[in-house]
Amino acid sequence: MDSNSEIAVKTAAAHLVAAFARHDREAYFACFAPEATFVFHNISHRLETREEYLREWQRWEMEDGFHVESCLSTAQRVQCFGDIAVFTHSVSTEIGTKRGKVTLNERETIVFQSRPGQGWIAVHEHLSPVD
């Protein structure tokens, strides 16, 4: 594996997670390609674009008072396949809602693609609960 690519993917993932952890919606969504897809265990269907996910996020904020309080990424692994990389990790996220705060423990896979002029950008995200 090209160690420069691995470092670049870990850097892109760290930027994405940090933006999420501070509830920086603009910076977080900028980490994803417009055509990125999303599979989340708390949504019954695949979200087909970044814009569709953004609308869902905004609905959570308006209806539930959703706010990310913190997010810790552990057990990180990067697998590079040319201009595609698979980043897997465990995440412990504290979120606040109108009902109070809760900590979610989940596993996540983020697929990145290296694009000229953009660097490594996320093109798919899959999140599943840890039982």
C-alpha positions as semicolon CSV with decimal commas, in nm:
position;residue;x (nm);y (nm);z (nm)
1;M;0,000;0,000;0,000
2;D;0,121;0,349;-0,082
3;S;0,187;0,509;0,257
4;N;0,131;0,860;0,113
5;S;-0,220;0,760;0,003
6;E;-0,292;0,601;0,339
7;I;-0,183;0,915;0,521
8;A;-0,387;1,135;0,285
9;V;-0,700;0,922;0,336
10;K;-0,656;0,926;0,715
11;T;-0,618;1,304;0,697
12;A;-0,936;1,338;0,486
13;A;-1,123;1,110;0,726
14;A;-0,996;1,303;1,029
15;H;-1,117;1,627;0,870
16;L;-1,461;1,473;0,803
17;V;-1,493;1,332;1,156
18;A;-1,375;1,656;1,317
19;A;-1,632;1,860;1,120
20;F;-1,904;1,613;1,223
21;A;-1,789;1,618;1,587
22;R;-1,826;1,995;1,610
23;H;-2,157;1,994;1,419
24;D;-2,003;2,203;1,141
25;R;-2,263;2,115;0,880
26;E;-2,099;2,313;0,598
27;A;-1,750;2,166;0,646
28;Y;-1,890;1,815;0,702
29;F;-2,101;1,805;0,387
30;A;-1,815;1,956;0,183
31;C;-1,623;1,632;0,253
32;F;-1,870;1,439;0,033
33;A;-1,908;1,431;-0,344
34;P;-2,247;1,558;-0,466
35;E;-2,331;1,208;-0,592
36;A;-2,226;1,031;-0,269
37;T;-2,462;0,769;-0,129
38;F;-2,541;0,695;0,234
39;V;-2,672;0,387;0,417
40;F;-2,771;0,445;0,779
41;H;-2,928;0,193;1,016
42;N;-3,182;0,450;1,139
43;I;-3,316;0,528;0,790
44;S;-3,516;0,269;0,597
45;H;-3,377;0,359;0,252
46;R;-3,049;0,456;0,089
47;L;-2,989;0,829;0,059
48;E;-2,894;0,878;-0,306
49;T;-2,709;1,213;-0,293
50;R;-2,533;1,451;-0,059
51;E;-2,827;1,690;-0,100
52;E;-3,074;1,422;0,009
53;Y;-2,866;1,356;0,322
54;L;-2,841;1,730;0,391
55;R;-3,221;1,760;0,379
56;E;-3,251;1,467;0,623
57;W;-2,994;1,628;0,856
58;Q;-3,184;1,959;0,848
59;R;-3,510;1,774;0,924
60;W;-3,343;1,611;1,227
61;E;-3,231;1,953;1,346
62;M;-3,574;2,113;1,304
63;E;-3,793;1,827;1,430
64;D;-3,570;1,664;1,691
65;G;-3,330;1,939;1,797
66;F;-3,046;1,718;1,666
67;H;-2,697;1,840;1,747
68;V;-2,367;1,650;1,746
69;E;-2,189;1,706;2,077
70;S;-1,877;1,493;2,014
71;C;-1,746;1,204;1,807
72;L;-1,451;0,976;1,880
73;S;-1,302;0,762;1,604
74;T;-1,106;0,446;1,696
75;A;-0,987;0,121;1,535
76;Q;-0,915;0,294;1,206
77;R;-0,809;0,103;0,897
78;V;-0,740;0,223;0,543
79;Q;-0,733;-0,002;0,238
80;C;-0,620;0,165;-0,086
81;F;-0,712;0,034;-0,431
82;G;-0,571;0,284;-0,679
83;D;-0,785;0,596;-0,668
84;I;-1,037;0,431;-0,431
85;A;-0,985;0,385;-0,058
86;V;-1,197;0,216;0,206
87;F;-1,179;0,370;0,552
88;T;-1,332;0,170;0,838
89;H;-1,348;0,265;1,203
90;S;-1,554;0,255;1,520
91;V;-1,726;0,573;1,632
92;S;-1,867;0,679;1,966
93;T;-2,090;0,980;1,909
94;E;-2,271;1,189;2,165
95;I;-2,575;1,361;2,022
96;G;-2,824;1,596;2,178
97;T;-3,193;1,608;2,093
98;K;-3,507;1,751;2,252
99;R;-3,517;1,428;2,457
100;G;-3,166;1,478;2,598
101;K;-2,821;1,343;2,521
102;V;-2,739;0,994;2,406
103;T;-2,417;0,814;2,313
104;L;-2,421;0,601;2,000
105;N;-2,162;0,328;1,940
106;E;-2,138;0,240;1,572
107;R;-1,915;0,098;1,301
108;E;-1,865;0,300;0,988
109;T;-1,727;0,249;0,641
110;I;-1,645;0,550;0,426
111;V;-1,535;0,501;0,066
112;F;-1,308;0,776;-0,064
113;Q;-1,203;0,854;-0,421
114;S;-0,895;1,053;-0,516
115;R;-1,001;1,326;-0,757
116;P;-0,774;1,574;-0,936
117;G;-0,795;1,913;-0,770
118;Q;-1,010;1,778;-0,484
119;G;-0,790;1,521;-0,314
120;W;-0,964;1,234;-0,135
121;I;-1,340;1,293;-0,125
122;A;-1,603;1,067;0,031
123;V;-1,833;0,894;-0,219
124;H;-2,015;0,649;0,010
125;E;-2,085;0,612;0,382
126;H;-2,233;0,313;0,564
127;L;-2,311;0,324;0,934
128;S;-2,422;0,030;1,148
129;P;-2,486;-0,006;1,521
130;V;-2,257;-0,199;1,751
131;D;-2,469;-0,449;1,941
